[in-house]
């Protein structure tokens, strides 16, 4: 209960209109039966007087003390790899991670057998990243992580915390099996070694007719009867 004093009683350390505090409660000097002063009340009283009066420690102060405006706190943030700065409000920065956590928990509650895909592109702050990691570990649904930009600091930690890519690994193993089968069959048909075919076909390689014959890709070169094998080639640039 708050009690405001406005009396003319004489008090050694109090003036008119002064409030006395004891802990978190206001108390009146009339409540004290003894003449002893409350140290806590005297402390807050002196602070109140120093703030309300025009001088403090023989130096002028503001006549009116204003409170700091209550709003969304903002901090300057420098964009990576750029020279520009921008103001980032802390509410959105913290609320964004809360929205991610709420979305993951909601999707997990609907169907915990489907895989969740988590796309990462950010610097990875400490508190939001650890909160997301704890949520990922508590979910029953498998969470697959994908980096679509950059993953700095703990964002890389979240990227590595995702489930192993079983589907991609299975497809890659199947593709490698097919490639090995094709190289082995090609080695049998051409007479070349598998290592040579793997080296030659690891990048795009073009053969003319004679090179294809020597490599074993073809059995013979078919030419029109009027063109001999040792006939000189015509200048293509002079045609037309």
PDB file of C-alpha atoms in Angstrom:
ATOM      1  CA  UNK A   1       0.000   0.000   0.000  1.00  0.00           C
ATOM      2  CA  UNK A   2       1.444   3.369  -1.004  1.00  0.00           C
ATOM      3  CA  UNK A   3       1.112   6.302   1.373  1.00  0.00           C
ATOM      4  CA  UNK A   4       1.934   9.809   0.215  1.00  0.00           C
ATOM      5  CA  UNK A   5       2.946  12.234   2.952  1.00  0.00           C
ATOM      6  CA  UNK A   6       1.982  15.882   2.845  1.00  0.00           C
ATOM      7  CA  UNK A   7       2.244  17.092   6.442  1.00  0.00           C
ATOM      8  CA  UNK A   8       3.792  20.008   8.253  1.00  0.00           C
ATOM      9  CA  UNK A   9       5.334  17.898  11.037  1.00  0.00           C
ATOM     10  CA  UNK A  10       8.952  18.664  11.702  1.00  0.00           C
ATOM     11  CA  UNK A  11      11.383  15.861  10.905  1.00  0.00           C
ATOM     12  CA  UNK A  12      15.157  16.109  11.065  1.00  0.00           C
ATOM     13  CA  UNK A  13      15.826  14.592   7.645  1.00  0.00           C
ATOM     14  CA  UNK A  14      12.528  14.964   5.799  1.00  0.00           C
ATOM     15  CA  UNK A  15      10.823  17.832   4.068  1.00  0.00           C
ATOM     16  CA  UNK A  16       7.235  18.313   2.959  1.00  0.00           C
ATOM     17  CA  UNK A  17       5.967  16.012   0.258  1.00  0.00           C
ATOM     18  CA  UNK A  18       8.707  13.413   0.795  1.00  0.00           C
ATOM     19  CA  UNK A  19       8.064   9.667   0.570  1.00  0.00           C
ATOM     20  CA  UNK A  20       9.686   7.157   2.867  1.00  0.00           C
ATOM     21  CA  UNK A  21      10.595   3.677   1.603  1.00  0.00           C
ATOM     22  CA  UNK A  22      11.263   0.516   3.512  1.00  0.00           C
ATOM     23  CA  UNK A  23      12.204  -2.245   1.130  1.00  0.00           C
ATOM     24  CA  UNK A  24       9.492  -2.179  -1.531  1.00  0.00           C
ATOM     25  CA  UNK A  25       6.762  -0.568   0.607  1.00  0.00           C
ATOM     26  CA  UNK A  26       6.084   3.039   1.398  1.00  0.00           C
ATOM     27  CA  UNK A  27       5.940   3.909   5.077  1.00  0.00           C
ATOM     28  CA  UNK A  28       4.920   7.031   6.923  1.00  0.00           C
ATOM     29  CA  UNK A  29       6.997   8.581   9.756  1.00  0.00           C
ATOM     30  CA  UNK A  30       3.824   8.554  11.830  1.00  0.00           C
ATOM     31  CA  UNK A  31       4.005   4.758  11.936  1.00  0.00           C
ATOM     32  CA  UNK A  32       7.255   4.794  13.844  1.00  0.00           C
ATOM     33  CA  UNK A  33       6.720   4.857  17.613  1.00  0.00           C
ATOM     34  CA  UNK A  34      10.362   5.565  18.295  1.00  0.00           C
ATOM     35  CA  UNK A  35      12.365   8.480  17.042  1.00  0.00           C
ATOM     36  CA  UNK A  36      14.936   6.326  15.277  1.00  0.00           C
ATOM     37  CA  UNK A  37      15.289   6.728  11.528  1.00  0.00           C
ATOM     38  CA  UNK A  38      14.913   3.886   9.082  1.00  0.00           C
ATOM     39  CA  UNK A  39      18.204   3.592   7.182  1.00  0.00           C
ATOM     40  CA  UNK A  40      16.546   2.185   4.090  1.00  0.00           C
ATOM     41  CA  UNK A  41      13.941   4.918   4.119  1.00  0.00           C
ATOM     42  CA  UNK A  42      16.608   7.580   4.606  1.00  0.00           C
ATOM     43  CA  UNK A  43      18.634   6.162   1.701  1.00  0.00           C
ATOM     44  CA  UNK A  44      15.757   6.286  -0.787  1.00  0.00           C
ATOM     45  CA  UNK A  45      14.680   9.639   0.571  1.00  0.00           C
ATOM     46  CA  UNK A  46      18.079  11.159  -0.157  1.00  0.00           C
ATOM     47  CA  UNK A  47      18.027   9.709  -3.667  1.00  0.00           C
ATOM     48  CA  UNK A  48      14.554  11.110  -4.264  1.00  0.00           C
ATOM     49  CA  UNK A  49      15.621  14.550  -3.013  1.00  0.00           C
ATOM     50  CA  UNK A  50      18.767  14.568  -5.144  1.00  0.00           C
ATOM     51  CA  UNK A  51      16.763  13.704  -8.248  1.00  0.00           C
ATOM     52  CA  UNK A  52      13.951  16.179  -7.589  1.00  0.00           C
ATOM     53  CA  UNK A  53      16.079  19.152  -6.625  1.00  0.00           C
ATOM     54  CA  UNK A  54      17.877  21.338  -9.117  1.00  0.00           C
ATOM     55  CA  UNK A  55      21.404  20.650  -7.892  1.00  0.00           C
ATOM     56  CA  UNK A  56      23.306  17.582  -6.878  1.00  0.00           C
ATOM     57  CA  UNK A  57      26.790  17.656  -5.384  1.00  0.00           C
ATOM     58  CA  UNK A  58      26.801  21.438  -5.929  1.00  0.00           C
ATOM     59  CA  UNK A  59      26.390  20.889  -9.690  1.00  0.00           C
ATOM     60  CA  UNK A  60      23.356  21.745 -11.787  1.00  0.00           C
ATOM     61  CA  UNK A  61      21.261  18.830 -12.959  1.00  0.00           C
ATOM     62  CA  UNK A  62      18.250  18.461 -15.172  1.00  0.00           C
ATOM     63  CA  UNK A  63      15.150  19.987 -13.671  1.00  0.00           C
ATOM     64  CA  UNK A  64      13.041  17.131 -14.983  1.00  0.00           C
ATOM     65  CA  UNK A  65      14.175  13.539 -15.068  1.00  0.00           C
ATOM     66  CA  UNK A  66      12.753  11.616 -18.012  1.00  0.00           C
ATOM     67  CA  UNK A  67      12.577   7.862 -18.286  1.00  0.00           C
ATOM     68  CA  UNK A  68      14.197   5.985 -21.130  1.00  0.00           C
ATOM     69  CA  UNK A  69      11.589   5.463 -23.875  1.00  0.00           C
ATOM     70  CA  UNK A  70      10.126   1.979 -23.882  1.00  0.00           C
ATOM     71  CA  UNK A  71      10.209   0.460 -27.345  1.00  0.00           C
ATOM     72  CA  UNK A  72      11.952  -2.127 -29.451  1.00  0.00           C
ATOM     73  CA  UNK A  73      15.687  -2.111 -28.648  1.00  0.00           C
ATOM     74  CA  UNK A  74      17.908  -1.936 -31.700  1.00  0.00           C
ATOM     75  CA  UNK A  75      21.586  -2.642 -32.189  1.00  0.00           C
ATOM     76  CA  UNK A  76      23.899  -1.745 -35.095  1.00  0.00           C
ATOM     77  CA  UNK A  77      24.778  -4.709 -37.282  1.00  0.00           C
ATOM     78  CA  UNK A  78      27.422  -4.776 -39.976  1.00  0.00           C
ATOM     79  CA  UNK A  79      26.547  -6.769 -43.066  1.00  0.00           C
ATOM     80  CA  UNK A  80      29.202  -9.463 -43.750  1.00  0.00           C
ATOM     81  CA  UNK A  81      31.578  -8.691 -46.624  1.00  0.00           C
ATOM     82  CA  UNK A  82      30.135  -5.181 -46.909  1.00  0.00           C
ATOM     83  CA  UNK A  83      30.950  -1.768 -45.496  1.00  0.00           C
ATOM     84  CA  UNK A  84      27.376  -0.833 -44.664  1.00  0.00           C
ATOM     85  CA  UNK A  85      25.704  -0.932 -41.271  1.00  0.00           C
ATOM     86  CA  UNK A  86      22.054  -1.420 -40.495  1.00  0.00           C
ATOM     87  CA  UNK A  87      19.874  -1.300 -37.413  1.00  0.00           C
ATOM     88  CA  UNK A  88      18.525  -4.658 -36.296  1.00  0.00           C
ATOM     89  CA  UNK A  89      15.805  -4.752 -33.671  1.00  0.00           C
ATOM     90  CA  UNK A  90      16.395  -7.423 -31.075  1.00  0.00           C
ATOM     91  CA  UNK A  91      12.747  -8.418 -30.904  1.00  0.00           C
ATOM     92  CA  UNK A  92      12.636  -9.683 -34.483  1.00  0.00           C
ATOM     93  CA  UNK A  93      16.058 -11.315 -34.142  1.00  0.00           C
ATOM     94  CA  UNK A  94      14.912 -13.310 -31.117  1.00  0.00           C
ATOM     95  CA  UNK A  95      11.349 -13.844 -32.301  1.00  0.00           C
ATOM     96  CA  UNK A  96      12.554 -15.331 -35.586  1.00  0.00           C
ATOM     97  CA  UNK A  97      14.202 -18.249 -33.793  1.00  0.00           C
ATOM     98  CA  UNK A  98      11.068 -18.704 -31.679  1.00  0.00           C
ATOM     99  CA  UNK A  99       8.989 -18.960 -34.843  1.00  0.00           C
ATOM    100  CA  UNK A 100      11.351 -21.611 -36.200  1.00  0.00           C
ATOM    101  CA  UNK A 101      11.074 -23.613 -32.980  1.00  0.00           C
ATOM    102  CA  UNK A 102       7.287 -23.334 -32.973  1.00  0.00           C
ATOM    103  CA  UNK A 103       7.077 -24.420 -36.616  1.00  0.00           C
ATOM    104  CA  UNK A 104       9.315 -27.437 -36.050  1.00  0.00           C
ATOM    105  CA  UNK A 105       7.350 -28.530 -32.986  1.00  0.00           C
ATOM    106  CA  UNK A 106       4.052 -28.089 -34.820  1.00  0.00           C
ATOM    107  CA  UNK A 107       5.137 -30.112 -37.860  1.00  0.00           C
ATOM    108  CA  UNK A 108       6.513 -32.821 -35.597  1.00  0.00           C
ATOM    109  CA  UNK A 109       3.203 -33.038 -33.727  1.00  0.00           C
ATOM    110  CA  UNK A 110       1.246 -33.468 -36.973  1.00  0.00           C
ATOM    111  CA  UNK A 111       3.307 -36.319 -38.426  1.00  0.00           C
ATOM    112  CA  UNK A 112       6.568 -37.459 -36.856  1.00  0.00           C
ATOM    113  CA  UNK A 113       7.382 -39.834 -39.734  1.00  0.00           C
ATOM    114  CA  UNK A 114       7.936 -37.196 -42.407  1.00  0.00           C
ATOM    115  CA  UNK A 115      11.346 -35.614 -42.855  1.00  0.00           C
ATOM    116  CA  UNK A 116      11.725 -31.925 -42.015  1.00  0.00           C
ATOM    117  CA  UNK A 117      13.992 -29.819 -44.217  1.00  0.00           C
ATOM    118  CA  UNK A 118      15.881 -26.995 -42.521  1.00  0.00           C
ATOM    119  CA  UNK A 119      17.465 -24.443 -44.894  1.00  0.00           C
ATOM    120  CA  UNK A 120      20.334 -22.462 -43.374  1.00  0.00           C
ATOM    121  CA  UNK A 121      21.666 -19.096 -44.493  1.00  0.00           C
ATOM    122  CA  UNK A 122      22.936 -16.922 -41.669  1.00  0.00           C
ATOM    123  CA  UNK A 123      25.724 -16.056 -39.232  1.00  0.00           C
ATOM    124  CA  UNK A 124      24.534 -18.411 -36.466  1.00  0.00           C
ATOM    125  CA  UNK A 125      24.206 -16.565 -33.165  1.00  0.00           C
ATOM    126  CA  UNK A 126      24.857 -18.440 -29.948  1.00  0.00           C
ATOM    127  CA  UNK A 127      21.535 -18.479 -28.087  1.00  0.00           C
ATOM    128  CA  UNK A 128      19.139 -19.038 -31.038  1.00  0.00           C
ATOM    129  CA  UNK A 129      21.403 -21.711 -32.536  1.00  0.00           C
ATOM    130  CA  UNK A 130      21.583 -23.700 -29.309  1.00  0.00           C
ATOM    131  CA  UNK A 131      17.810 -23.413 -28.882  1.00  0.00           C
ATOM    132  CA  UNK A 132      17.272 -24.743 -32.404  1.00  0.00           C
ATOM    133  CA  UNK A 133      19.769 -27.549 -31.811  1.00  0.00           C
ATOM    134  CA  UNK A 134      18.019 -28.657 -28.611  1.00  0.00           C
ATOM    135  CA  UNK A 135      14.701 -28.662 -30.448  1.00  0.00           C
ATOM    136  CA  UNK A 136      16.135 -30.703 -33.323  1.00  0.00           C
ATOM    137  CA  UNK A 137      17.414 -33.305 -30.872  1.00  0.00           C
ATOM    138  CA  UNK A 138      14.034 -33.565 -29.141  1.00  0.00           C
ATOM    139  CA  UNK A 139      12.006 -34.096 -32.324  1.00  0.00           C
ATOM    140  CA  UNK A 140      10.934 -37.533 -33.477  1.00  0.00           C
ATOM    141  CA  UNK A 141      10.895 -36.438 -37.113  1.00  0.00           C
ATOM    142  CA  UNK A 142      14.219 -36.616 -38.967  1.00  0.00           C
ATOM    143  CA  UNK A 143      15.549 -33.160 -39.801  1.00  0.00           C
ATOM    144  CA  UNK A 144      17.560 -32.701 -42.972  1.00  0.00           C
ATOM    145  CA  UNK A 145      19.725 -29.572 -43.163  1.00  0.00           C
ATOM    146  CA  UNK A 146      20.618 -27.719 -46.363  1.00  0.00           C
ATOM    147  CA  UNK A 147      22.969 -24.740 -46.725  1.00  0.00           C
ATOM    148  CA  UNK A 148      21.652 -22.329 -49.362  1.00  0.00           C
ATOM    149  CA  UNK A 149      24.081 -19.467 -48.741  1.00  0.00           C
ATOM    150  CA  UNK A 150      26.629 -19.202 -45.956  1.00  0.00           C
ATOM    151  CA  UNK A 151      26.755 -20.908 -42.578  1.00  0.00           C
ATOM    152  CA  UNK A 152      29.036 -19.034 -40.189  1.00  0.00           C
ATOM    153  CA  UNK A 153      29.810 -19.873 -36.572  1.00  0.00           C
ATOM    154  CA  UNK A 154      27.105 -22.077 -35.034  1.00  0.00           C
ATOM    155  CA  UNK A 155      25.153 -22.181 -38.291  1.00  0.00           C
ATOM    156  CA  UNK A 156      27.738 -24.700 -39.487  1.00  0.00           C
ATOM    157  CA  UNK A 157      27.153 -26.615 -36.259  1.00  0.00           C
ATOM    158  CA  UNK A 158      23.443 -26.818 -37.074  1.00  0.00           C
ATOM    159  CA  UNK A 159      24.269 -27.864 -40.625  1.00  0.00           C
ATOM    160  CA  UNK A 160      26.287 -30.821 -39.352  1.00  0.00           C
ATOM    161  CA  UNK A 161      23.604 -31.726 -36.791  1.00  0.00           C
ATOM    162  CA  UNK A 162      21.106 -32.754 -39.466  1.00  0.00           C
ATOM    163  CA  UNK A 163      20.231 -36.331 -40.322  1.00  0.00           C
ATOM    164  CA  UNK A 164      22.484 -38.221 -42.680  1.00  0.00           C
ATOM    165  CA  UNK A 165      21.423 -37.986 -46.299  1.00  0.00           C
ATOM    166  CA  UNK A 166      20.392 -41.618 -46.794  1.00  0.00           C
ATOM    167  CA  UNK A 167      18.375 -40.987 -49.962  1.00  0.00           C
ATOM    168  CA  UNK A 168      21.167 -39.057 -51.642  1.00  0.00           C
ATOM    169  CA  UNK A 169      23.717 -41.667 -50.583  1.00  0.00           C
ATOM    170  CA  UNK A 170      21.603 -44.483 -52.010  1.00  0.00           C
ATOM    171  CA  UNK A 171      21.167 -42.668 -55.309  1.00  0.00           C
ATOM    172  CA  UNK A 172      24.895 -41.908 -55.469  1.00  0.00           C
ATOM    173  CA  UNK A 173      25.805 -45.540 -54.778  1.00  0.00           C
ATOM    174  CA  UNK A 174      23.405 -46.706 -57.484  1.00  0.00           C
ATOM    175  CA  UNK A 175      24.892 -44.235 -59.954  1.00  0.00           C
ATOM    176  CA  UNK A 176      28.431 -45.396 -59.151  1.00  0.00           C
ATOM    177  CA  UNK A 177      27.362 -49.008 -59.601  1.00  0.00           C
ATOM    178  CA  UNK A 178      25.953 -48.226 -63.058  1.00  0.00           C
ATOM    179  CA  UNK A 179      29.129 -46.348 -64.043  1.00  0.00           C
ATOM    180  CA  UNK A 180      31.314 -49.277 -62.980  1.00  0.00           C
ATOM    181  CA  UNK A 181      29.121 -51.641 -64.997  1.00  0.00           C
ATOM    182  CA  UNK A 182      29.377 -49.455 -68.110  1.00  0.00           C
ATOM    183  CA  UNK A 183      33.162 -49.097 -67.805  1.00  0.00           C
ATOM    184  CA  UNK A 184      33.628 -52.859 -67.390  1.00  0.00           C
ATOM    185  CA  UNK A 185      31.473 -53.610 -70.430  1.00  0.00           C
ATOM    186  CA  UNK A 186      33.273 -50.953 -72.440  1.00  0.00           C
ATOM    187  CA  UNK A 187      36.646 -52.411 -71.436  1.00  0.00           C
ATOM    188  CA  UNK A 188      35.536 -55.843 -72.671  1.00  0.00           C
ATOM    189  CA  UNK A 189      34.271 -54.477 -76.000  1.00  0.00           C
ATOM    190  CA  UNK A 190      37.227 -52.182 -76.731  1.00  0.00           C
ATOM    191  CA  UNK A 191      40.089 -54.186 -75.265  1.00  0.00           C
ATOM    192  CA  UNK A 192      41.214 -51.226 -73.142  1.00  0.00           C
ATOM    193  CA  UNK A 193      41.806 -51.394 -69.401  1.00  0.00           C
ATOM    194  CA  UNK A 194      39.174 -50.162 -66.977  1.00  0.00           C
ATOM    195  CA  UNK A 195      41.646 -47.639 -65.530  1.00  0.00           C
ATOM    196  CA  UNK A 196      42.322 -46.137 -68.981  1.00  0.00           C
ATOM    197  CA  UNK A 197      38.626 -45.898 -69.793  1.00  0.00           C
ATOM    198  CA  UNK A 198      37.920 -44.306 -66.418  1.00  0.00           C
ATOM    199  CA  UNK A 199      40.670 -41.754 -67.021  1.00  0.00           C
ATOM    200  CA  UNK A 200      39.626 -40.997 -70.613  1.00  0.00           C
ATOM    201  CA  UNK A 201      35.908 -40.712 -69.890  1.00  0.00           C
ATOM    202  CA  UNK A 202      36.193 -38.783 -66.619  1.00  0.00           C
ATOM    203  CA  UNK A 203      35.951 -35.663 -68.775  1.00  0.00           C
ATOM    204  CA  UNK A 204      34.458 -34.971 -72.185  1.00  0.00           C
ATOM    205  CA  UNK A 205      36.585 -36.588 -74.893  1.00  0.00           C
ATOM    206  CA  UNK A 206      35.937 -36.523 -78.636  1.00  0.00           C
ATOM    207  CA  UNK A 207      37.166 -39.093 -81.171  1.00  0.00           C
ATOM    208  CA  UNK A 208      37.355 -38.792 -84.913  1.00  0.00           C
ATOM    209  CA  UNK A 209      36.774 -41.841 -87.067  1.00  0.00           C
ATOM    210  CA  UNK A 210      40.394 -42.989 -87.090  1.00  0.00           C
ATOM    211  CA  UNK A 211      40.866 -42.467 -83.330  1.00  0.00           C
ATOM    212  CA  UNK A 212      37.655 -44.359 -82.598  1.00  0.00           C
ATOM    213  CA  UNK A 213      38.937 -47.250 -84.748  1.00  0.00           C
ATOM    214  CA  UNK A 214      42.290 -47.338 -82.940  1.00  0.00           C
ATOM    215  CA  UNK A 215      40.611 -47.110 -79.529  1.00  0.00           C
ATOM    216  CA  UNK A 216      38.330 -50.031 -80.329  1.00  0.00           C
ATOM    217  CA  UNK A 217      35.043 -48.187 -80.264  1.00  0.00           C
ATOM    218  CA  UNK A 218      34.292 -49.101 -83.891  1.00  0.00           C
ATOM    219  CA  UNK A 219      35.288 -52.051 -86.110  1.00  0.00           C
ATOM    220  CA  UNK A 220      35.855 -50.230 -89.406  1.00  0.00           C
ATOM    221  CA  UNK A 221      35.300 -46.972 -91.217  1.00  0.00           C
ATOM    222  CA  UNK A 222      32.708 -47.078 -93.983  1.00  0.00           C
ATOM    223  CA  UNK A 223      33.405 -44.760 -96.938  1.00  0.00           C
ATOM    224  CA  UNK A 224      31.605 -44.283-100.248  1.00  0.00           C
ATOM    225  CA  UNK A 225      33.124 -46.422-103.026  1.00  0.00           C
ATOM    226  CA  UNK A 226      34.350 -43.386-104.961  1.00  0.00           C
ATOM    227  CA  UNK A 227      36.369 -42.069-102.033  1.00  0.00           C
ATOM    228  CA  UNK A 228      39.624 -43.833-101.332  1.00  0.00           C
ATOM    229  CA  UNK A 229      41.146 -44.117 -97.898  1.00  0.00           C
ATOM    230  CA  UNK A 230      44.298 -42.205 -98.932  1.00  0.00           C
ATOM    231  CA  UNK A 231      42.423 -39.498-100.855  1.00  0.00           C
ATOM    232  CA  UNK A 232      43.407 -35.943 -99.872  1.00  0.00           C
ATOM    233  CA  UNK A 233      40.847 -33.976 -97.934  1.00  0.00           C
ATOM    234  CA  UNK A 234      39.208 -31.025 -99.594  1.00  0.00           C
ATOM    235  CA  UNK A 235      39.474 -27.540 -98.194  1.00  0.00           C
ATOM    236  CA  UNK A 236      36.177 -26.964 -96.446  1.00  0.00           C
ATOM    237  CA  UNK A 237      36.761 -23.225 -96.258  1.00  0.00           C
ATOM    238  CA  UNK A 238      36.754 -22.937-100.056  1.00  0.00           C
ATOM    239  CA  UNK A 239      33.358 -24.564-100.493  1.00  0.00           C
ATOM    240  CA  UNK A 240      30.258 -22.552-101.224  1.00  0.00           C
TER     241      UNK A 240
END
